């Protein structure tokens, strides 16, 4: 019974907190939801990475300076996922900490920075999340000591990623 209630809560929770955070971004680093690959190529030099989950096209992009966006500074490397030539998902992998203790510290600082920008998050299955009307943001620690900030178009997340999102990272 408890598992059933938890499953129902996890299904309902995103709708109950939709539009629940301030300063909601529409992408990252001058990359916006529904932008085409050719539009992205006018600003950056994307490197094709093949096909991702759900038949998306994946590109590696280097943003020379994040300028404080999402609390990040300096160069950032992104994986950008396009569905039908429209940007739908951006993954930002932070520098890999050298130890689990350092990973914990970087993760806590990342959550703190994002909370300062977007308000109180939702803690969900080992991740911290903000659900908005345009963008879903997750940050989580990965098994190999890396930390990722994942931004997804809300409709894409609800329609495509949600069912297997957690298994994708684990």
PDB file of N, CA and C in Angstrom, residues 10-84:
ATOM      1  N   UNK A  10       4.358  10.476  -6.651  1.00  0.00           N
ATOM      2  CA  UNK A  10       5.374  10.845  -7.641  1.00  0.00           C
ATOM      3  C   UNK A  10       4.753  11.224  -8.982  1.00  0.00           C
ATOM      4  N   UNK A  11       3.596  10.650  -9.296  1.00  0.00           N
ATOM      5  CA  UNK A  11       2.915  11.016 -10.537  1.00  0.00           C
ATOM      6  C   UNK A  11       2.198  12.354 -10.420  1.00  0.00           C
ATOM      7  N   UNK A  12       1.641  12.634  -9.265  1.00  0.00           N
ATOM      8  CA  UNK A  12       0.865  13.852  -9.066  1.00  0.00           C
ATOM      9  C   UNK A  12       1.756  15.040  -8.722  1.00  0.00           C
ATOM     10  N   UNK A  13       2.840  14.812  -8.008  1.00  0.00           N
ATOM     11  CA  UNK A  13       3.685  15.889  -7.506  1.00  0.00           C
ATOM     12  C   UNK A  13       4.131  16.883  -8.568  1.00  0.00           C
ATOM     13  N   UNK A  14       4.615  16.444  -9.731  1.00  0.00           N
ATOM     14  CA  UNK A  14       5.041  17.451 -10.716  1.00  0.00           C
ATOM     15  C   UNK A  14       3.935  18.419 -11.123  1.00  0.00           C
ATOM     16  N   UNK A  15       2.706  17.945 -11.238  1.00  0.00           N
ATOM     17  CA  UNK A  15       1.616  18.844 -11.611  1.00  0.00           C
ATOM     18  C   UNK A  15       1.260  19.768 -10.463  1.00  0.00           C
ATOM     19  N   UNK A  16       1.416  19.293  -9.230  1.00  0.00           N
ATOM     20  CA  UNK A  16       1.048  20.124  -8.096  1.00  0.00           C
ATOM     21  C   UNK A  16       2.057  21.233  -7.851  1.00  0.00           C
ATOM     22  N   UNK A  17       3.271  21.081  -8.355  1.00  0.00           N
ATOM     23  CA  UNK A  17       4.285  22.114  -8.157  1.00  0.00           C
ATOM     24  C   UNK A  17       4.641  22.816  -9.464  1.00  0.00           C
ATOM     25  N   UNK A  18       3.891  22.569 -10.531  1.00  0.00           N
ATOM     26  CA  UNK A  18       4.164  23.231 -11.805  1.00  0.00           C
ATOM     27  C   UNK A  18       4.102  24.730 -11.604  1.00  0.00           C
ATOM     28  N   UNK A  19       4.992  25.436 -12.267  1.00  0.00           N
ATOM     29  CA  UNK A  19       5.109  26.881 -12.151  1.00  0.00           C
ATOM     30  C   UNK A  19       5.466  27.281 -10.729  1.00  0.00           C
ATOM     31  N   UNK A  20       6.214  26.414 -10.041  1.00  0.00           N
ATOM     32  CA  UNK A  20       6.488  26.636  -8.637  1.00  0.00           C
ATOM     33  C   UNK A  20       7.831  27.286  -8.374  1.00  0.00           C
ATOM     34  N   UNK A  21       8.595  27.638  -9.385  1.00  0.00           N
ATOM     35  CA  UNK A  21       9.858  28.292  -9.075  1.00  0.00           C
ATOM     36  C   UNK A  21      10.066  29.562  -9.898  1.00  0.00           C
ATOM     37  N   UNK A  22      10.786  30.480  -9.289  1.00  0.00           N
ATOM     38  CA  UNK A  22      11.040  31.785  -9.900  1.00  0.00           C
ATOM     39  C   UNK A  22      12.244  31.698 -10.846  1.00  0.00           C
ATOM     40  N   UNK A  23      12.407  32.689 -11.671  1.00  0.00           N
ATOM     41  CA  UNK A  23      13.561  32.791 -12.585  1.00  0.00           C
ATOM     42  C   UNK A  23      13.709  31.583 -13.508  1.00  0.00           C
ATOM     43  N   UNK A  24      12.599  31.008 -13.886  1.00  0.00           N
ATOM     44  CA  UNK A  24      12.642  29.785 -14.710  1.00  0.00           C
ATOM     45  C   UNK A  24      13.340  30.038 -16.049  1.00  0.00           C
ATOM     46  N   UNK A  25      14.413  29.285 -16.325  1.00  0.00           N
ATOM     47  CA  UNK A  25      15.115  29.466 -17.606  1.00  0.00           C
ATOM     48  C   UNK A  25      14.385  28.754 -18.744  1.00  0.00           C
ATOM     49  N   UNK A  26      14.711  29.145 -19.957  1.00  0.00           N
ATOM     50  CA  UNK A  26      14.148  28.502 -21.150  1.00  0.00           C
ATOM     51  C   UNK A  26      15.241  27.764 -21.916  1.00  0.00           C
ATOM     52  N   UNK A  27      16.331  27.436 -21.218  1.00  0.00           N
ATOM     53  CA  UNK A  27      17.485  26.785 -21.819  1.00  0.00           C
ATOM     54  C   UNK A  27      18.721  27.185 -21.043  1.00  0.00           C
ATOM     55  N   UNK A  28      19.872  27.201 -21.725  1.00  0.00           N
ATOM     56  CA  UNK A  28      21.127  27.542 -21.067  1.00  0.00           C
ATOM     57  C   UNK A  28      22.128  28.019 -22.111  1.00  0.00           C
ATOM     58  N   UNK A  29      22.928  29.019 -21.753  1.00  0.00           N
ATOM     59  CA  UNK A  29      24.022  29.462 -22.617  1.00  0.00           C
ATOM     60  C   UNK A  29      23.586  29.920 -23.995  1.00  0.00           C
ATOM     61  N   UNK A  30      22.493  30.659 -24.078  1.00  0.00           N
ATOM     62  CA  UNK A  30      21.928  31.130 -25.346  1.00  0.00           C
ATOM     63  C   UNK A  30      21.438  29.987 -26.232  1.00  0.00           C
ATOM     64  N   UNK A  31      21.137  28.871 -25.624  1.00  0.00           N
ATOM     65  CA  UNK A  31      20.487  27.745 -26.306  1.00  0.00           C
ATOM     66  C   UNK A  31      19.088  27.643 -25.711  1.00  0.00           C
ATOM     67  N   UNK A  32      18.072  27.735 -26.569  1.00  0.00           N
ATOM     68  CA  UNK A  32      16.694  27.820 -26.095  1.00  0.00           C
ATOM     69  C   UNK A  32      15.887  26.622 -26.578  1.00  0.00           C
ATOM     70  N   UNK A  33      14.864  26.271 -25.815  1.00  0.00           N
ATOM     71  CA  UNK A  33      13.987  25.159 -26.202  1.00  0.00           C
ATOM     72  C   UNK A  33      13.447  25.382 -27.612  1.00  0.00           C
ATOM     73  N   UNK A  34      13.417  24.322 -28.370  1.00  0.00           N
ATOM     74  CA  UNK A  34      12.923  24.258 -29.745  1.00  0.00           C
ATOM     75  C   UNK A  34      13.875  24.877 -30.772  1.00  0.00           C
ATOM     76  N   UNK A  35      15.050  25.331 -30.342  1.00  0.00           N
ATOM     77  CA  UNK A  35      16.064  25.833 -31.267  1.00  0.00           C
ATOM     78  C   UNK A  35      16.509  24.681 -32.170  1.00  0.00           C
ATOM     79  N   UNK A  36      16.784  24.974 -33.431  1.00  0.00           N
ATOM     80  CA  UNK A  36      17.236  23.931 -34.360  1.00  0.00           C
ATOM     81  C   UNK A  36      18.751  23.746 -34.253  1.00  0.00           C
ATOM     82  N   UNK A  37      19.224  22.633 -34.790  1.00  0.00           N
ATOM     83  CA  UNK A  37      20.665  22.364 -34.810  1.00  0.00           C
ATOM     84  C   UNK A  37      21.378  23.431 -35.633  1.00  0.00           C
ATOM     85  N   UNK A  38      20.788  23.832 -36.756  1.00  0.00           N
ATOM     86  CA  UNK A  38      21.448  24.853 -37.589  1.00  0.00           C
ATOM     87  C   UNK A  38      21.525  26.197 -36.856  1.00  0.00           C
ATOM     88  N   UNK A  39      20.494  26.559 -36.089  1.00  0.00           N
ATOM     89  CA  UNK A  39      20.547  27.789 -35.305  1.00  0.00           C
ATOM     90  C   UNK A  39      21.633  27.698 -34.229  1.00  0.00           C
ATOM     91  N   UNK A  40      21.742  26.544 -33.603  1.00  0.00           N
ATOM     92  CA  UNK A  40      22.780  26.346 -32.593  1.00  0.00           C
ATOM     93  C   UNK A  40      24.167  26.473 -33.228  1.00  0.00           C
ATOM     94  N   UNK A  41      24.295  25.960 -34.450  1.00  0.00           N
ATOM     95  CA  UNK A  41      25.585  25.973 -35.148  1.00  0.00           C
ATOM     96  C   UNK A  41      26.049  27.383 -35.508  1.00  0.00           C
ATOM     97  N   UNK A  42      25.134  28.341 -35.516  1.00  0.00           N
ATOM     98  CA  UNK A  42      25.517  29.728 -35.776  1.00  0.00           C
ATOM     99  C   UNK A  42      26.271  30.334 -34.592  1.00  0.00           C
ATOM    100  N   UNK A  43      26.078  29.783 -33.397  1.00  0.00           N
ATOM    101  CA  UNK A  43      26.718  30.308 -32.194  1.00  0.00           C
ATOM    102  C   UNK A  43      27.881  29.446 -31.712  1.00  0.00           C
ATOM    103  N   UNK A  44      27.751  28.148 -31.895  1.00  0.00           N
ATOM    104  CA  UNK A  44      28.710  27.195 -31.346  1.00  0.00           C
ATOM    105  C   UNK A  44      29.143  26.208 -32.424  1.00  0.00           C
ATOM    106  N   UNK A  45      30.108  25.384 -32.082  1.00  0.00           N
ATOM    107  CA  UNK A  45      30.583  24.338 -32.989  1.00  0.00           C
ATOM    108  C   UNK A  45      30.192  22.987 -32.401  1.00  0.00           C
ATOM    109  N   UNK A  46      28.952  22.552 -32.635  1.00  0.00           N
ATOM    110  CA  UNK A  46      28.497  21.293 -32.041  1.00  0.00           C
ATOM    111  C   UNK A  46      29.201  20.086 -32.664  1.00  0.00           C
ATOM    112  N   UNK A  47      29.492  19.108 -31.831  1.00  0.00           N
ATOM    113  CA  UNK A  47      30.111  17.863 -32.282  1.00  0.00           C
ATOM    114  C   UNK A  47      29.079  16.747 -32.130  1.00  0.00           C
ATOM    115  N   UNK A  48      28.649  16.140 -33.233  1.00  0.00           N
ATOM    116  CA  UNK A  48      27.646  15.069 -33.145  1.00  0.00           C
ATOM    117  C   UNK A  48      28.161  13.924 -32.279  1.00  0.00           C
ATOM    118  N   UNK A  49      27.262  13.422 -31.428  1.00  0.00           N
ATOM    119  CA  UNK A  49      27.596  12.317 -30.529  1.00  0.00           C
ATOM    120  C   UNK A  49      26.771  11.067 -30.830  1.00  0.00           C
ATOM    121  N   UNK A  50      26.012  11.110 -31.903  1.00  0.00           N
ATOM    122  CA  UNK A  50      25.189   9.952 -32.264  1.00  0.00           C
ATOM    123  C   UNK A  50      23.765  10.105 -31.774  1.00  0.00           C
ATOM    124  N   UNK A  51      23.127   8.960 -31.597  1.00  0.00           N
ATOM    125  CA  UNK A  51      21.729   8.940 -31.188  1.00  0.00           C
ATOM    126  C   UNK A  51      21.616   8.675 -29.699  1.00  0.00           C
ATOM    127  N   UNK A  52      20.749   9.419 -29.041  1.00  0.00           N
ATOM    128  CA  UNK A  52      20.524   9.246 -27.608  1.00  0.00           C
ATOM    129  C   UNK A  52      19.279   8.434 -27.344  1.00  0.00           C
ATOM    130  N   UNK A  53      18.878   8.449 -26.096  1.00  0.00           N
ATOM    131  CA  UNK A  53      17.647   7.777 -25.690  1.00  0.00           C
ATOM    132  C   UNK A  53      16.467   8.358 -26.470  1.00  0.00           C
ATOM    133  N   UNK A  54      15.503   7.552 -26.736  1.00  0.00           N
ATOM    134  CA  UNK A  54      14.259   7.977 -27.391  1.00  0.00           C
ATOM    135  C   UNK A  54      14.481   8.547 -28.795  1.00  0.00           C
ATOM    136  N   UNK A  55      15.557   8.119 -29.468  1.00  0.00           N
ATOM    137  CA  UNK A  55      15.796   8.519 -30.843  1.00  0.00           C
ATOM    138  C   UNK A  55      16.238   9.953 -31.035  1.00  0.00           C
ATOM    139  N   UNK A  56      16.690  10.591 -29.975  1.00  0.00           N
ATOM    140  CA  UNK A  56      17.137  11.978 -30.109  1.00  0.00           C
ATOM    141  C   UNK A  56      18.534  12.041 -30.722  1.00  0.00           C
ATOM    142  N   UNK A  57      18.849  13.169 -31.325  1.00  0.00           N
ATOM    143  CA  UNK A  57      20.191  13.435 -31.834  1.00  0.00           C
ATOM    144  C   UNK A  57      20.943  14.177 -30.734  1.00  0.00           C
ATOM    145  N   UNK A  58      22.184  13.744 -30.479  1.00  0.00           N
ATOM    146  CA  UNK A  58      22.947  14.305 -29.363  1.00  0.00           C
ATOM    147  C   UNK A  58      24.177  15.033 -29.901  1.00  0.00           C
ATOM    148  N   UNK A  59      24.430  16.222 -29.347  1.00  0.00           N
ATOM    149  CA  UNK A  59      25.580  17.027 -29.733  1.00  0.00           C
ATOM    150  C   UNK A  59      26.327  17.493 -28.489  1.00  0.00           C
ATOM    151  N   UNK A  60      27.646  17.453 -28.563  1.00  0.00           N
ATOM    152  CA  UNK A  60      28.493  18.031 -27.529  1.00  0.00           C
ATOM    153  C   UNK A  60      28.748  19.483 -27.906  1.00  0.00           C
ATOM    154  N   UNK A  61      28.547  20.384 -26.941  1.00  0.00           N
ATOM    155  CA  UNK A  61      28.710  21.812 -27.176  1.00  0.00           C
ATOM    156  C   UNK A  61      29.547  22.393 -26.041  1.00  0.00           C
ATOM    157  N   UNK A  62      30.495  23.232 -26.406  1.00  0.00           N
ATOM    158  CA  UNK A  62      31.289  23.958 -25.405  1.00  0.00           C
ATOM    159  C   UNK A  62      30.792  25.393 -25.358  1.00  0.00           C
ATOM    160  N   UNK A  63      30.295  25.801 -24.185  1.00  0.00           N
ATOM    161  CA  UNK A  63      29.915  27.188 -23.945  1.00  0.00           C
ATOM    162  C   UNK A  63      31.139  27.845 -23.311  1.00  0.00           C
ATOM    163  N   UNK A  64      31.751  28.830 -23.979  1.00  0.00           N
ATOM    164  CA  UNK A  64      33.017  29.397 -23.495  1.00  0.00           C
ATOM    165  C   UNK A  64      32.941  30.026 -22.103  1.00  0.00           C
ATOM    166  N   UNK A  65      31.817  30.648 -21.762  1.00  0.00           N
ATOM    167  CA  UNK A  65      31.680  31.255 -20.443  1.00  0.00           C
ATOM    168  C   UNK A  65      30.210  31.273 -20.050  1.00  0.00           C
ATOM    169  N   UNK A  66      29.889  30.606 -18.950  1.00  0.00           N
ATOM    170  CA  UNK A  66      28.506  30.537 -18.482  1.00  0.00           C
ATOM    171  C   UNK A  66      28.048  31.856 -17.855  1.00  0.00           C
ATOM    172  N   UNK A  67      28.980  32.758 -17.569  1.00  0.00           N
ATOM    173  CA  UNK A  67      28.648  34.088 -17.044  1.00  0.00           C
ATOM    174  C   UNK A  67      27.731  34.063 -15.828  1.00  0.00           C
ATOM    175  N   UNK A  68      27.888  33.068 -14.962  1.00  0.00           N
ATOM    176  CA  UNK A  68      27.084  33.000 -13.750  1.00  0.00           C
ATOM    177  C   UNK A  68      25.724  32.352 -13.922  1.00  0.00           C
ATOM    178  N   UNK A  69      25.371  31.993 -15.138  1.00  0.00           N
ATOM    179  CA  UNK A  69      24.084  31.344 -15.379  1.00  0.00           C
ATOM    180  C   UNK A  69      24.036  30.024 -14.599  1.00  0.00           C
ATOM    181  N   UNK A  70      22.972  29.790 -13.874  1.00  0.00           N
ATOM    182  CA  UNK A  70      22.800  28.627 -12.984  1.00  0.00           C
ATOM    183  C   UNK A  70      23.888  28.578 -11.908  1.00  0.00           C
ATOM    184  N   UNK A  71      24.518  29.712 -11.646  1.00  0.00           N
ATOM    185  CA  UNK A  71      25.588  29.762 -10.662  1.00  0.00           C
ATOM    186  C   UNK A  71      26.917  29.251 -11.191  1.00  0.00           C
ATOM    187  N   UNK A  72      27.005  29.009 -12.488  1.00  0.00           N
ATOM    188  CA  UNK A  72      28.224  28.459 -13.095  1.00  0.00           C
ATOM    189  C   UNK A  72      29.046  29.564 -13.732  1.00  0.00           C
ATOM    190  N   UNK A  73      30.351  29.373 -13.703  1.00  0.00           N
ATOM    191  CA  UNK A  73      31.260  30.330 -14.326  1.00  0.00           C
ATOM    192  C   UNK A  73      32.248  29.573 -15.201  1.00  0.00           C
ATOM    193  N   UNK A  74      32.813  30.281 -16.163  1.00  0.00           N
ATOM    194  CA  UNK A  74      33.816  29.675 -17.023  1.00  0.00           C
ATOM    195  C   UNK A  74      33.201  28.772 -18.078  1.00  0.00           C
ATOM    196  N   UNK A  75      34.078  28.044 -18.757  1.00  0.00           N
ATOM    197  CA  UNK A  75      33.644  27.146 -19.837  1.00  0.00           C
ATOM    198  C   UNK A  75      32.831  25.982 -19.277  1.00  0.00           C
ATOM    199  N   UNK A  76      31.787  25.616 -20.003  1.00  0.00           N
ATOM    200  CA  UNK A  76      30.946  24.484 -19.624  1.00  0.00           C
ATOM    201  C   UNK A  76      30.744  23.606 -20.853  1.00  0.00           C
ATOM    202  N   UNK A  77      30.781  22.304 -20.630  1.00  0.00           N
ATOM    203  CA  UNK A  77      30.540  21.352 -21.708  1.00  0.00           C
ATOM    204  C   UNK A  77      29.150  20.763 -21.513  1.00  0.00           C
ATOM    205  N   UNK A  78      28.376  20.789 -22.592  1.00  0.00           N
ATOM    206  CA  UNK A  78      26.982  20.360 -22.536  1.00  0.00           C
ATOM    207  C   UNK A  78      26.744  19.216 -23.503  1.00  0.00           C
ATOM    208  N   UNK A  79      25.808  18.368 -23.156  1.00  0.00           N
ATOM    209  CA  UNK A  79      25.226  17.447 -24.126  1.00  0.00           C
ATOM    210  C   UNK A  79      23.841  17.992 -24.424  1.00  0.00           C
ATOM    211  N   UNK A  80      23.581  18.270 -25.689  1.00  0.00           N
ATOM    212  CA  UNK A  80      22.303  18.821 -26.130  1.00  0.00           C
ATOM    213  C   UNK A  80      21.550  17.749 -26.909  1.00  0.00           C
ATOM    214  N   UNK A  81      20.303  17.523 -26.534  1.00  0.00           N
ATOM    215  CA  UNK A  81      19.466  16.502 -27.155  1.00  0.00           C
ATOM    216  C   UNK A  81      18.389  17.173 -27.994  1.00  0.00           C
ATOM    217  N   UNK A  82      18.319  16.773 -29.252  1.00  0.00           N
ATOM    218  CA  UNK A  82      17.338  17.320 -30.191  1.00  0.00           C
ATOM    219  C   UNK A  82      16.371  16.229 -30.607  1.00  0.00           C
ATOM    220  N   UNK A  83      15.098  16.538 -30.556  1.00  0.00           N
ATOM    221  CA  UNK A  83      14.047  15.641 -31.025  1.00  0.00           C
ATOM    222  C   UNK A  83      13.380  16.343 -32.201  1.00  0.00           C
ATOM    223  N   UNK A  84      13.377  15.711 -33.373  1.00  0.00           N
ATOM    224  CA  UNK A  84      12.812  16.335 -34.580  1.00  0.00           C
ATOM    225  C   UNK A  84      13.423  17.719 -34.827  1.00  0.00           C
TER     226      UNK A  84
END
